[in-house]
Amino acid sequence: MGNTDIKALREPWNKGKIVGQKAPFKLKDIWALRVRFQMEHRVRELALFNLGIDSKLRGCDLVALKVRDICHGDQVATRAIVLQHKTQRPVQFEITPATRDALQAWIKQAGLKSDDFLFPSRLHDSPHLGTRQYARILGHWVEELGLDRADYGTHSMRRTKATLIYRRTKNLRAVQLLLGHSKLESTVRYLGIEVDDALEISEQTEI
């Protein structure tokens, strides 16, 4: 078999796969899930979903949170700060009233203490929810919404609020700080900002 035949047999690694950025959730999808979780009393999932949206954390940082990271005593804090696993840089995030209520309900239902992981694993070999478990849970959410699972991933949660903030304010620096990026270029790539976005901002700026 010649080199030409071998090349013909080899398929590109990304054939049939969607590559690139995962889509952020739309507002209607966020509220559809929240209502479903509330009506079906899915307390853990509501807390996980709300905190994932608010915190804008990577999956590995979200699942490793402990109760003490987001609580002051018995109360869920309005803001929290964590050290990112990937960059070893601290990042702050807000915890909105709806998320605080969801977390408070989950902590109470699960009987969690200050040193406990916020989302303990139901598997014996893991102390907290794993990133793969988190990805599977998110995949089920996507299917419940009737969306294509291939278009979404755990980074969809991280990108959702950041994308909404950028669209409303066009403030890249603010989004950079919220995502904990060290370089503005990383934020530009992460949000998928194109030339059209830049031109639109320029057109709205009168001199």
JSON list of C-alpha atoms in Angstrom, two decimals:
[
{"chain": "A", "resi": 1, "resn": "MET", "atom": "CA", "xyz": [0.00, 0.00, 0.00]},
{"chain": "A", "resi": 2, "resn": "GLY", "atom": "CA", "xyz": [1.46, 3.33, -1.07]},
{"chain": "A", "resi": 3, "resn": "ASN", "atom": "CA", "xyz": [1.55, 6.61, 0.82]},
{"chain": "A", "resi": 4, "resn": "THR", "atom": "CA", "xyz": [-1.42, 7.86, -1.19]},
{"chain": "A", "resi": 5, "resn": "ASP", "atom": "CA", "xyz": [-3.54, 4.89, -0.11]},
{"chain": "A", "resi": 6, "resn": "ILE", "atom": "CA", "xyz": [-2.54, 5.34, 3.55]},
{"chain": "A", "resi": 7, "resn": "LYS", "atom": "CA", "xyz": [-3.49, 9.03, 3.45]},
{"chain": "A", "resi": 8, "resn": "ALA", "atom": "CA", "xyz": [-6.83, 8.12, 1.88]},
{"chain": "A", "resi": 9, "resn": "LEU", "atom": "CA", "xyz": [-7.59, 5.73, 4.75]},
{"chain": "A", "resi": 10, "resn": "ARG", "atom": "CA", "xyz": [-6.78, 8.28, 7.45]},
{"chain": "A", "resi": 11, "resn": "GLU", "atom": "CA", "xyz": [-9.72, 10.41, 8.43]},
{"chain": "A", "resi": 12, "resn": "PRO", "atom": "CA", "xyz": [-9.31, 13.87, 9.98]},
{"chain": "A", "resi": 13, "resn": "TRP", "atom": "CA", "xyz": [-9.54, 13.75, 13.78]},
{"chain": "A", "resi": 14, "resn": "ASN", "atom": "CA", "xyz": [-12.42, 16.24, 13.72]},
{"chain": "A", "resi": 15, "resn": "LYS", "atom": "CA", "xyz": [-14.51, 14.60, 10.98]},
{"chain": "A", "resi": 16, "resn": "GLY", "atom": "CA", "xyz": [-18.14, 14.57, 12.06]},
{"chain": "A", "resi": 17, "resn": "LYS", "atom": "CA", "xyz": [-17.34, 16.51, 15.25]},
{"chain": "A", "resi": 18, "resn": "ILE", "atom": "CA", "xyz": [-18.20, 20.07, 16.14]},
{"chain": "A", "resi": 19, "resn": "VAL", "atom": "CA", "xyz": [-15.07, 21.90, 17.19]},
{"chain": "A", "resi": 20, "resn": "GLY", "atom": "CA", "xyz": [-14.52, 25.37, 18.58]},
{"chain": "A", "resi": 21, "resn": "GLN", "atom": "CA", "xyz": [-16.45, 27.36, 21.14]},
{"chain": "A", "resi": 22, "resn": "LYS", "atom": "CA", "xyz": [-19.39, 25.82, 22.96]},
{"chain": "A", "resi": 23, "resn": "ALA", "atom": "CA", "xyz": [-22.55, 27.90, 22.79]},
{"chain": "A", "resi": 24, "resn": "PRO", "atom": "CA", "xyz": [-23.66, 29.96, 25.81]},
{"chain": "A", "resi": 25, "resn": "PHE", "atom": "CA", "xyz": [-27.20, 29.39, 27.06]},
{"chain": "A", "resi": 26, "resn": "LYS", "atom": "CA", "xyz": [-29.90, 31.86, 26.07]},
{"chain": "A", "resi": 27, "resn": "LEU", "atom": "CA", "xyz": [-32.03, 33.61, 28.69]},
{"chain": "A", "resi": 28, "resn": "LYS", "atom": "CA", "xyz": [-35.13, 31.61, 27.71]},
{"chain": "A", "resi": 29, "resn": "ASP", "atom": "CA", "xyz": [-33.19, 28.36, 28.20]},
{"chain": "A", "resi": 30, "resn": "ILE", "atom": "CA", "xyz": [-31.91, 29.47, 31.61]},
{"chain": "A", "resi": 31, "resn": "TRP", "atom": "CA", "xyz": [-35.41, 30.27, 32.85]},
{"chain": "A", "resi": 32, "resn": "ALA", "atom": "CA", "xyz": [-36.88, 27.12, 31.32]},
{"chain": "A", "resi": 33, "resn": "LEU", "atom": "CA", "xyz": [-34.44, 25.00, 33.31]},
{"chain": "A", "resi": 34, "resn": "ARG", "atom": "CA", "xyz": [-34.89, 26.98, 36.52]},
{"chain": "A", "resi": 35, "resn": "VAL", "atom": "CA", "xyz": [-38.67, 26.60, 36.39]},
{"chain": "A", "resi": 36, "resn": "ARG", "atom": "CA", "xyz": [-38.35, 22.88, 35.67]},
{"chain": "A", "resi": 37, "resn": "PHE", "atom": "CA", "xyz": [-35.96, 22.33, 38.57]},
{"chain": "A", "resi": 38, "resn": "GLN", "atom": "CA", "xyz": [-38.22, 24.27, 40.95]},
{"chain": "A", "resi": 39, "resn": "MET", "atom": "CA", "xyz": [-41.40, 22.47, 39.89]},
{"chain": "A", "resi": 40, "resn": "GLU", "atom": "CA", "xyz": [-39.74, 19.06, 40.12]},
{"chain": "A", "resi": 41, "resn": "HIS", "atom": "CA", "xyz": [-37.99, 19.90, 43.43]},
{"chain": "A", "resi": 42, "resn": "ARG", "atom": "CA", "xyz": [-34.56, 19.19, 41.97]},
{"chain": "A", "resi": 43, "resn": "VAL", "atom": "CA", "xyz": [-32.79, 21.18, 44.68]},
{"chain": "A", "resi": 44, "resn": "ARG", "atom": "CA", "xyz": [-29.23, 20.02, 43.99]},
{"chain": "A", "resi": 45, "resn": "GLU", "atom": "CA", "xyz": [-29.47, 20.67, 40.26]},
{"chain": "A", "resi": 46, "resn": "LEU", "atom": "CA", "xyz": [-30.95, 24.14, 40.76]},
{"chain": "A", "resi": 47, "resn": "ALA", "atom": "CA", "xyz": [-28.11, 25.05, 43.12]},
{"chain": "A", "resi": 48, "resn": "LEU", "atom": "CA", "xyz": [-25.48, 23.65, 40.76]},
{"chain": "A", "resi": 49, "resn": "PHE", "atom": "CA", "xyz": [-26.99, 25.35, 37.71]},
{"chain": "A", "resi": 50, "resn": "ASN", "atom": "CA", "xyz": [-27.45, 28.75, 39.34]},
{"chain": "A", "resi": 51, "resn": "LEU", "atom": "CA", "xyz": [-23.98, 28.78, 40.87]},
{"chain": "A", "resi": 52, "resn": "GLY", "atom": "CA", "xyz": [-22.42, 27.65, 37.61]},
{"chain": "A", "resi": 53, "resn": "ILE", "atom": "CA", "xyz": [-24.02, 30.59, 35.80]},
{"chain": "A", "resi": 54, "resn": "ASP", "atom": "CA", "xyz": [-23.21, 33.15, 38.52]},
{"chain": "A", "resi": 55, "resn": "SER", "atom": "CA", "xyz": [-19.66, 32.07, 39.27]},
{"chain": "A", "resi": 56, "resn": "LYS", "atom": "CA", "xyz": [-18.43, 31.77, 35.67]},
{"chain": "A", "resi": 57, "resn": "LEU", "atom": "CA", "xyz": [-15.96, 29.20, 37.01]},
{"chain": "A", "resi": 58, "resn": "ARG", "atom": "CA", "xyz": [-14.35, 26.41, 35.04]},
{"chain": "A", "resi": 59, "resn": "GLY", "atom": "CA", "xyz": [-15.91, 23.04, 35.76]},
{"chain": "A", "resi": 60, "resn": "CYS", "atom": "CA", "xyz": [-12.90, 21.83, 37.77]},
{"chain": "A", "resi": 61, "resn": "ASP", "atom": "CA", "xyz": [-13.16, 24.86, 40.09]},
{"chain": "A", "resi": 62, "resn": "LEU", "atom": "CA", "xyz": [-16.94, 24.72, 40.43]},
{"chain": "A", "resi": 63, "resn": "VAL", "atom": "CA", "xyz": [-17.12, 21.06, 41.50]},
{"chain": "A", "resi": 64, "resn": "ALA", "atom": "CA", "xyz": [-14.26, 21.51, 44.00]},
{"chain": "A", "resi": 65, "resn": "LEU", "atom": "CA", "xyz": [-15.98, 24.29, 45.97]},
{"chain": "A", "resi": 66, "resn": "LYS", "atom": "CA", "xyz": [-16.52, 23.72, 49.66]},
{"chain": "A", "resi": 67, "resn": "VAL", "atom": "CA", "xyz": [-19.35, 25.14, 51.73]},
{"chain": "A", "resi": 68, "resn": "ARG", "atom": "CA", "xyz": [-16.95, 27.51, 53.49]},
{"chain": "A", "resi": 69, "resn": "ASP", "atom": "CA", "xyz": [-15.95, 29.00, 50.11]},
{"chain": "A", "resi": 70, "resn": "ILE", "atom": "CA", "xyz": [-19.38, 30.50, 49.59]},
{"chain": "A", "resi": 71, "resn": "CYS", "atom": "CA", "xyz": [-20.69, 30.88, 53.15]},
{"chain": "A", "resi": 72, "resn": "HIS", "atom": "CA", "xyz": [-20.13, 33.27, 56.03]},
{"chain": "A", "resi": 73, "resn": "GLY", "atom": "CA", "xyz": [-21.24, 31.26, 59.03]},
{"chain": "A", "resi": 74, "resn": "ASP", "atom": "CA", "xyz": [-24.69, 29.88, 58.29]},
{"chain": "A", "resi": 75, "resn": "GLN", "atom": "CA", "xyz": [-25.42, 32.38, 55.53]},
{"chain": "A", "resi": 76, "resn": "VAL", "atom": "CA", "xyz": [-24.48, 32.21, 51.86]},
{"chain": "A", "resi": 77, "resn": "ALA", "atom": "CA", "xyz": [-22.30, 35.19, 51.00]},
{"chain": "A", "resi": 78, "resn": "THR", "atom": "CA", "xyz": [-23.13, 37.79, 48.36]},
{"chain": "A", "resi": 79, "resn": "ARG", "atom": "CA", "xyz": [-19.60, 37.48, 46.94]},
{"chain": "A", "resi": 80, "resn": "ALA", "atom": "CA", "xyz": [-16.91, 34.84, 47.01]},
{"chain": "A", "resi": 81, "resn": "ILE", "atom": "CA", "xyz": [-13.29, 34.49, 45.95]},
{"chain": "A", "resi": 82, "resn": "VAL", "atom": "CA", "xyz": [-11.52, 31.30, 44.90]},
{"chain": "A", "resi": 83, "resn": "LEU", "atom": "CA", "xyz": [-8.10, 30.32, 43.59]},
{"chain": "A", "resi": 84, "resn": "GLN", "atom": "CA", "xyz": [-8.36, 28.99, 40.05]},
{"chain": "A", "resi": 85, "resn": "HIS", "atom": "CA", "xyz": [-6.82, 25.57, 39.57]},
{"chain": "A", "resi": 86, "resn": "LYS", "atom": "CA", "xyz": [-5.60, 26.26, 36.03]},
{"chain": "A", "resi": 87, "resn": "THR", "atom": "CA", "xyz": [-3.97, 29.66, 36.56]},
{"chain": "A", "resi": 88, "resn": "GLN", "atom": "CA", "xyz": [-3.42, 29.73, 40.34]},
{"chain": "A", "resi": 89, "resn": "ARG", "atom": "CA", "xyz": [-4.87, 33.23, 40.22]},
{"chain": "A", "resi": 90, "resn": "PRO", "atom": "CA", "xyz": [-7.72, 34.35, 42.51]},
{"chain": "A", "resi": 91, "resn": "VAL", "atom": "CA", "xyz": [-11.04, 35.27, 40.95]},
{"chain": "A", "resi": 92, "resn": "GLN", "atom": "CA", "xyz": [-14.10, 36.85, 42.55]},
{"chain": "A", "resi": 93, "resn": "PHE", "atom": "CA", "xyz": [-17.73, 36.27, 41.68]},
{"chain": "A", "resi": 94, "resn": "GLU", "atom": "CA", "xyz": [-21.15, 37.45, 42.81]},
{"chain": "A", "resi": 95, "resn": "ILE", "atom": "CA", "xyz": [-23.86, 35.18, 44.23]},
{"chain": "A", "resi": 96, "resn": "THR", "atom": "CA", "xyz": [-27.27, 36.58, 43.32]},
{"chain": "A", "resi": 97, "resn": "PRO", "atom": "CA", "xyz": [-30.28, 36.31, 45.68]},
{"chain": "A", "resi": 98, "resn": "ALA", "atom": "CA", "xyz": [-31.89, 33.48, 43.67]},
{"chain": "A", "resi": 99, "resn": "THR", "atom": "CA", "xyz": [-28.64, 31.52, 43.74]},
{"chain": "A", "resi": 100, "resn": "ARG", "atom": "CA", "xyz": [-28.19, 32.14, 47.47]},
{"chain": "A", "resi": 101, "resn": "ASP", "atom": "CA", "xyz": [-31.70, 30.80, 48.12]},
{"chain": "A", "resi": 102, "resn": "ALA", "atom": "CA", "xyz": [-31.01, 27.71, 45.99]},
{"chain": "A", "resi": 103, "resn": "LEU", "atom": "CA", "xyz": [-27.70, 27.05, 47.73]},
{"chain": "A", "resi": 104, "resn": "GLN", "atom": "CA", "xyz": [-29.19, 27.55, 51.19]},
{"chain": "A", "resi": 105, "resn": "ALA", "atom": "CA", "xyz": [-31.95, 25.04, 50.38]},
{"chain": "A", "resi": 106, "resn": "TRP", "atom": "CA", "xyz": [-29.43, 22.52, 49.04]},
{"chain": "A", "resi": 107, "resn": "ILE", "atom": "CA", "xyz": [-27.03, 22.86, 52.00]},
{"chain": "A", "resi": 108, "resn": "LYS", "atom": "CA", "xyz": [-29.93, 22.35, 54.40]},
{"chain": "A", "resi": 109, "resn": "GLN", "atom": "CA", "xyz": [-31.36, 19.38, 52.51]},
{"chain": "A", "resi": 110, "resn": "ALA", "atom": "CA", "xyz": [-27.97, 17.66, 52.21]},
{"chain": "A", "resi": 111, "resn": "GLY", "atom": "CA", "xyz": [-26.98, 18.48, 55.80]},
{"chain": "A", "resi": 112, "resn": "LEU", "atom": "CA", "xyz": [-23.65, 19.91, 54.68]},
{"chain": "A", "resi": 113, "resn": "LYS", "atom": "CA", "xyz": [-21.09, 21.33, 57.11]},
{"chain": "A", "resi": 114, "resn": "SER", "atom": "CA", "xyz": [-18.53, 24.08, 56.55]},
{"chain": "A", "resi": 115, "resn": "ASP", "atom": "CA", "xyz": [-15.69, 21.72, 55.56]},
{"chain": "A", "resi": 116, "resn": "ASP", "atom": "CA", "xyz": [-17.85, 19.60, 53.26]},
{"chain": "A", "resi": 117, "resn": "PHE", "atom": "CA", "xyz": [-17.67, 19.82, 49.50]},
{"chain": "A", "resi": 118, "resn": "LEU", "atom": "CA", "xyz": [-20.64, 21.79, 48.21]},
{"chain": "A", "resi": 119, "resn": "PHE", "atom": "CA", "xyz": [-21.52, 19.08, 45.69]},
{"chain": "A", "resi": 120, "resn": "PRO", "atom": "CA", "xyz": [-20.47, 15.70, 47.15]},
{"chain": "A", "resi": 121, "resn": "SER", "atom": "CA", "xyz": [-20.15, 12.86, 44.70]},
{"chain": "A", "resi": 122, "resn": "ARG", "atom": "CA", "xyz": [-22.59, 9.98, 44.81]},
{"chain": "A", "resi": 123, "resn": "LEU", "atom": "CA", "xyz": [-19.73, 7.70, 43.79]},
{"chain": "A", "resi": 124, "resn": "HIS", "atom": "CA", "xyz": [-17.63, 6.16, 46.56]},
{"chain": "A", "resi": 125, "resn": "ASP", "atom": "CA", "xyz": [-14.26, 6.79, 44.91]},
{"chain": "A", "resi": 126, "resn": "SER", "atom": "CA", "xyz": [-14.68, 10.57, 44.62]},
{"chain": "A", "resi": 127, "resn": "PRO", "atom": "CA", "xyz": [-15.12, 13.09, 47.46]},
{"chain": "A", "resi": 128, "resn": "HIS", "atom": "CA", "xyz": [-16.93, 15.59, 45.25]},
{"chain": "A", "resi": 129, "resn": "LEU", "atom": "CA", "xyz": [-18.76, 15.73, 41.94]},
{"chain": "A", "resi": 130, "resn": "GLY", "atom": "CA", "xyz": [-16.27, 15.06, 39.16]},
{"chain": "A", "resi": 131, "resn": "THR", "atom": "CA", "xyz": [-15.91, 17.11, 35.99]},
{"chain": "A", "resi": 132, "resn": "ARG", "atom": "CA", "xyz": [-17.12, 14.18, 33.89]},
{"chain": "A", "resi": 133, "resn": "GLN", "atom": "CA", "xyz": [-20.16, 13.76, 36.12]},
{"chain": "A", "resi": 134, "resn": "TYR", "atom": "CA", "xyz": [-20.81, 17.49, 35.83]},
{"chain": "A", "resi": 135, "resn": "ALA", "atom": "CA", "xyz": [-20.52, 17.26, 32.04]},
{"chain": "A", "resi": 136, "resn": "ARG", "atom": "CA", "xyz": [-23.01, 14.36, 31.97]},
{"chain": "A", "resi": 137, "resn": "ILE", "atom": "CA", "xyz": [-25.49, 16.28, 34.15]},
{"chain": "A", "resi": 138, "resn": "LEU", "atom": "CA", "xyz": [-25.17, 19.28, 31.85]},
{"chain": "A", "resi": 139, "resn": "GLY", "atom": "CA", "xyz": [-25.71, 17.03, 28.85]},
{"chain": "A", "resi": 140, "resn": "HIS", "atom": "CA", "xyz": [-29.02, 15.88, 30.33]},
{"chain": "A", "resi": 141, "resn": "TRP", "atom": "CA", "xyz": [-30.04, 19.52, 30.87]},
{"chain": "A", "resi": 142, "resn": "VAL", "atom": "CA", "xyz": [-29.31, 20.28, 27.23]},
{"chain": "A", "resi": 143, "resn": "GLU", "atom": "CA", "xyz": [-31.41, 17.32, 26.11]},
{"chain": "A", "resi": 144, "resn": "GLU", "atom": "CA", "xyz": [-34.27, 18.40, 28.36]},
{"chain": "A", "resi": 145, "resn": "LEU", "atom": "CA", "xyz": [-34.26, 21.74, 26.55]},
{"chain": "A", "resi": 146, "resn": "GLY", "atom": "CA", "xyz": [-34.45, 19.94, 23.22]},
{"chain": "A", "resi": 147, "resn": "LEU", "atom": "CA", "xyz": [-31.06, 21.31, 22.15]},
{"chain": "A", "resi": 148, "resn": "ASP", "atom": "CA", "xyz": [-28.18, 19.54, 20.43]},
{"chain": "A", "resi": 149, "resn": "ARG", "atom": "CA", "xyz": [-25.85, 18.08, 23.03]},
{"chain": "A", "resi": 150, "resn": "ALA", "atom": "CA", "xyz": [-22.86, 18.51, 20.71]},
{"chain": "A", "resi": 151, "resn": "ASP", "atom": "CA", "xyz": [-23.27, 22.30, 20.75]},
{"chain": "A", "resi": 152, "resn": "TYR", "atom": "CA", "xyz": [-22.96, 22.66, 24.53]},
{"chain": "A", "resi": 153, "resn": "GLY", "atom": "CA", "xyz": [-20.47, 21.77, 27.23]},
{"chain": "A", "resi": 154, "resn": "THR", "atom": "CA", "xyz": [-19.42, 22.84, 30.72]},
{"chain": "A", "resi": 155, "resn": "HIS", "atom": "CA", "xyz": [-17.82, 25.95, 29.19]},
{"chain": "A", "resi": 156, "resn": "SER", "atom": "CA", "xyz": [-21.33, 26.95, 28.07]},
{"chain": "A", "resi": 157, "resn": "MET", "atom": "CA", "xyz": [-22.04, 27.64, 31.74]},
{"chain": "A", "resi": 158, "resn": "ARG", "atom": "CA", "xyz": [-18.86, 29.69, 32.12]},
{"chain": "A", "resi": 159, "resn": "ARG", "atom": "CA", "xyz": [-19.53, 31.67, 28.96]},
{"chain": "A", "resi": 160, "resn": "THR", "atom": "CA", "xyz": [-23.25, 32.39, 29.49]},
{"chain": "A", "resi": 161, "resn": "LYS", "atom": "CA", "xyz": [-23.19, 35.33, 31.91]},
{"chain": "A", "resi": 162, "resn": "ALA", "atom": "CA", "xyz": [-19.88, 36.64, 30.55]},
{"chain": "A", "resi": 163, "resn": "THR", "atom": "CA", "xyz": [-21.37, 36.79, 27.05]},
{"chain": "A", "resi": 164, "resn": "LEU", "atom": "CA", "xyz": [-24.52, 38.56, 28.29]},
{"chain": "A", "resi": 165, "resn": "ILE", "atom": "CA", "xyz": [-22.43, 41.11, 30.22]},
{"chain": "A", "resi": 166, "resn": "TYR", "atom": "CA", "xyz": [-20.30, 41.82, 27.16]},
{"chain": "A", "resi": 167, "resn": "ARG", "atom": "CA", "xyz": [-23.30, 42.22, 24.87]},
{"chain": "A", "resi": 168, "resn": "ARG", "atom": "CA", "xyz": [-24.96, 44.64, 27.27]},
{"chain": "A", "resi": 169, "resn": "THR", "atom": "CA", "xyz": [-21.92, 46.71, 28.23]},
{"chain": "A", "resi": 170, "resn": "LYS", "atom": "CA", "xyz": [-19.19, 46.03, 25.62]},
{"chain": "A", "resi": 171, "resn": "ASN", "atom": "CA", "xyz": [-16.83, 46.25, 28.62]},
{"chain": "A", "resi": 172, "resn": "LEU", "atom": "CA", "xyz": [-14.11, 43.72, 27.83]},
{"chain": "A", "resi": 173, "resn": "ARG", "atom": "CA", "xyz": [-11.98, 44.64, 30.82]},
{"chain": "A", "resi": 174, "resn": "ALA", "atom": "CA", "xyz": [-14.85, 43.88, 33.21]},
{"chain": "A", "resi": 175, "resn": "VAL", "atom": "CA", "xyz": [-15.44, 40.51, 31.58]},
{"chain": "A", "resi": 176, "resn": "GLN", "atom": "CA", "xyz": [-11.71, 39.77, 31.70]},
{"chain": "A", "resi": 177, "resn": "LEU", "atom": "CA", "xyz": [-11.68, 40.34, 35.47]},
{"chain": "A", "resi": 178, "resn": "LEU", "atom": "CA", "xyz": [-14.81, 38.24, 35.99]},
{"chain": "A", "resi": 179, "resn": "LEU", "atom": "CA", "xyz": [-13.38, 35.32, 34.03]},
{"chain": "A", "resi": 180, "resn": "GLY", "atom": "CA", "xyz": [-9.99, 35.60, 35.70]},
{"chain": "A", "resi": 181, "resn": "HIS", "atom": "CA", "xyz": [-8.09, 35.88, 32.42]},
{"chain": "A", "resi": 182, "resn": "SER", "atom": "CA", "xyz": [-4.56, 37.26, 32.65]},
{"chain": "A", "resi": 183, "resn": "LYS", "atom": "CA", "xyz": [-4.64, 38.64, 29.09]},
{"chain": "A", "resi": 184, "resn": "LEU", "atom": "CA", "xyz": [-7.34, 40.62, 27.33]},
{"chain": "A", "resi": 185, "resn": "GLU", "atom": "CA", "xyz": [-6.61, 38.65, 24.15]},
{"chain": "A", "resi": 186, "resn": "SER", "atom": "CA", "xyz": [-7.76, 35.51, 25.94]},
{"chain": "A", "resi": 187, "resn": "THR", "atom": "CA", "xyz": [-11.10, 37.14, 26.74]},
{"chain": "A", "resi": 188, "resn": "VAL", "atom": "CA", "xyz": [-11.53, 38.28, 23.13]},
{"chain": "A", "resi": 189, "resn": "ARG", "atom": "CA", "xyz": [-10.94, 34.72, 21.88]},
{"chain": "A", "resi": 190, "resn": "TYR", "atom": "CA", "xyz": [-13.10, 33.20, 24.61]},
{"chain": "A", "resi": 191, "resn": "LEU", "atom": "CA", "xyz": [-16.10, 35.38, 23.80]},
{"chain": "A", "resi": 192, "resn": "GLY", "atom": "CA", "xyz": [-15.58, 34.86, 20.08]},
{"chain": "A", "resi": 193, "resn": "ILE", "atom": "CA", "xyz": [-15.59, 38.59, 19.39]},
{"chain": "A", "resi": 194, "resn": "GLU", "atom": "CA", "xyz": [-15.36, 39.24, 15.66]},
{"chain": "A", "resi": 195, "resn": "VAL", "atom": "CA", "xyz": [-14.55, 42.26, 13.52]},
{"chain": "A", "resi": 196, "resn": "ASP", "atom": "CA", "xyz": [-18.28, 42.99, 13.18]},
{"chain": "A", "resi": 197, "resn": "ASP", "atom": "CA", "xyz": [-18.51, 43.49, 16.94]},
{"chain": "A", "resi": 198, "resn": "ALA", "atom": "CA", "xyz": [-15.58, 45.90, 16.88]},
{"chain": "A", "resi": 199, "resn": "LEU", "atom": "CA", "xyz": [-17.07, 47.87, 13.96]},
{"chain": "A", "resi": 200, "resn": "GLU", "atom": "CA", "xyz": [-20.45, 48.08, 15.69]},
{"chain": "A", "resi": 201, "resn": "ILE", "atom": "CA", "xyz": [-18.80, 49.58, 18.78]},
{"chain": "A", "resi": 202, "resn": "SER", "atom": "CA", "xyz": [-16.84, 51.98, 16.58]},
{"chain": "A", "resi": 203, "resn": "GLU", "atom": "CA", "xyz": [-19.98, 53.08, 14.74]},
{"chain": "A", "resi": 204, "resn": "GLN", "atom": "CA", "xyz": [-21.68, 53.93, 18.01]},
{"chain": "A", "resi": 205, "resn": "THR", "atom": "CA", "xyz": [-18.77, 56.14, 19.08]},
{"chain": "A", "resi": 206, "resn": "GLU", "atom": "CA", "xyz": [-19.13, 59.70, 17.83]},
{"chain": "A", "resi": 207, "resn": "ILE", "atom": "CA", "xyz": [-16.23, 62.14, 17.91]}
]
